[in-house]
């Protein structure tokens, strides 16, 4: 069932990730377009305002676009640098340079904007305040704004929500057109807040919707997985009886037929088949959550010694060396029987999958509240790409060697399942051509 849960979680994560990306693109693009358009409209309005001597521009009789009025003393809008030939463009040329997607279809909405213009000397002395309606600014505020603009020495910029444009009116005078954008900026601020809240709400709704959808999507896989596990469990259980009967009959035949090699072959294969069925039944029960582990305190150090000491003879006969480095007095709370099975699997695996003359080291020690059991062996090692695959059921890294040493590729899968049941981990590490190491880590208390 863990596989189904992982599949469901990945499905939910994938849906949420896709929706987050899509919604982010939509909201960011929408906010960018609206902000860009408002900025360009404000800039365009200032452009026309400058070219009409600081007064509200007059619309064409039939169209939306405004035609700038040429004044004798001022015919060109100097946007950034009065000495730059590139900046001396006609306002309509300036608009033409704006991408068509962001180019505003200008309308006379000046009655909704708080704008005015100030004619000053080149030194910044105010000569005239040009206005089309009563202002919300006092003389002191206007003087302060003009002083700050002159200090900034920028031809086009914003100060405190007021966008301004400075242009040379004559050789000794300049005109400063100002447009209050505070209302627009507040509206944009609210738009950003609402967009963010809507984005968060969309993600929350996506999570709530994707959970039941994921259950519906993985339902066929879940049913097939359950049927497969049930079949393996039932088949394994049913095979136990005939295997036991065959074993009993072989024992009877051995008493009557002495030293028969064919009977010995049958007995060996029947024993291997019994071990395979036993392992399959354990994994099937573990998948179904029906393995009953008995947790109790026991001496972890003694359990390791009792499990691996019998392998000294096996290692010696194989031309290999088995060494121990076990810390005494380690107390663990877990299922002693199943953990001993892990100790045996890892040592047996190290002996079978190492060459003659290999050195196998078994270590057991503690780190904080964790107990660590390591089995290290010199030899050919394991390729990096197979360090996780070897824990898969029936996976064989080297089929010819495995067939020679026996086994079906279930031992490491069982060992990892036991480690997981104890709230721990079992990992492999290796340097190919030099060594391989398996590390079991479990908490002192689950």
Short mmCIF file of C-alpha atoms in Angstrom, two decimals, residues 36-52 54-69 91-92 94-96 98-116 132-133 163 177-179 181 184:
data_model
loop_
_atom_site.label_atom_id
_atom_site.label_comp_id
_atom_site.label_asym_id
_atom_site.label_seq_id
_atom_site.Cartn_x
_atom_site.Cartn_y
_atom_site.Cartn_z
CA UNK A 36 2.79 48.66 -18.05
CA UNK A 37 -0.27 50.04 -19.79
CA UNK A 38 -1.04 52.47 -16.98
CA UNK A 39 2.56 53.68 -17.01
CA UNK A 40 2.53 54.19 -20.76
CA UNK A 41 -0.81 56.04 -20.58
CA UNK A 42 0.62 58.36 -17.93
CA UNK A 43 3.75 58.92 -19.97
CA UNK A 44 1.71 59.59 -23.10
CA UNK A 45 -0.51 62.06 -21.24
CA UNK A 46 2.57 63.96 -20.03
CA UNK A 47 3.91 63.95 -23.57
CA UNK A 48 0.80 65.64 -24.91
CA UNK A 49 0.63 67.93 -21.90
CA UNK A 50 4.16 69.21 -22.56
CA UNK A 51 3.39 69.79 -26.23
CA UNK A 52 0.29 71.81 -25.37
CA UNK A 54 0.98 72.50 -19.90
CA UNK A 55 -2.74 72.61 -20.77
CA UNK A 56 -5.14 69.78 -21.35
CA UNK A 57 -4.76 68.48 -24.92
CA UNK A 58 -7.66 68.81 -27.32
CA UNK A 59 -8.98 65.66 -28.99
CA UNK A 60 -9.51 65.25 -32.71
CA UNK A 61 -13.08 65.78 -33.90
CA UNK A 62 -13.63 62.10 -34.81
CA UNK A 63 -10.77 60.14 -33.33
CA UNK A 64 -9.43 59.08 -29.99
CA UNK A 65 -5.83 60.08 -30.60
CA UNK A 66 -4.78 63.66 -29.88
CA UNK A 67 -2.80 65.85 -32.14
CA UNK A 68 -0.18 67.96 -30.42
CA UNK A 69 -0.42 71.73 -30.82
CA UNK A 91 5.36 63.05 -29.65
CA UNK A 92 3.72 60.88 -32.28
CA UNK A 94 7.63 58.75 -29.41
CA UNK A 95 4.37 56.81 -29.28
CA UNK A 96 5.30 54.93 -32.43
CA UNK A 98 6.15 51.90 -27.98
CA UNK A 99 5.34 48.23 -28.76
CA UNK A 100 1.84 47.97 -30.21
CA UNK A 101 0.82 45.53 -27.46
CA UNK A 102 1.41 48.19 -24.79
CA UNK A 103 0.60 51.27 -26.88
CA UNK A 104 -2.41 52.99 -25.33
CA UNK A 105 -5.26 54.24 -27.45
CA UNK A 106 -5.17 57.64 -25.87
CA UNK A 107 -8.43 59.21 -24.75
CA UNK A 108 -9.04 62.55 -23.10
CA UNK A 109 -9.36 61.38 -19.51
CA UNK A 110 -7.56 64.35 -18.07
CA UNK A 111 -10.60 65.34 -16.05
CA UNK A 112 -9.93 62.29 -13.93
CA UNK A 113 -6.31 63.24 -13.32
CA UNK A 114 -4.83 65.85 -11.00
CA UNK A 115 -2.25 67.43 -13.25
CA UNK A 116 -0.61 70.81 -13.63
CA UNK A 132 -6.91 73.77 -15.97
CA UNK A 133 -8.82 73.34 -12.70
CA UNK A 163 5.22 61.58 -12.45
CA UNK A 177 4.56 68.99 -16.26
CA UNK A 178 3.38 66.95 -13.27
CA UNK A 179 0.80 64.19 -13.03
CA UNK A 181 -0.58 58.97 -10.05
CA UNK A 184 -3.64 54.75 -9.93
#
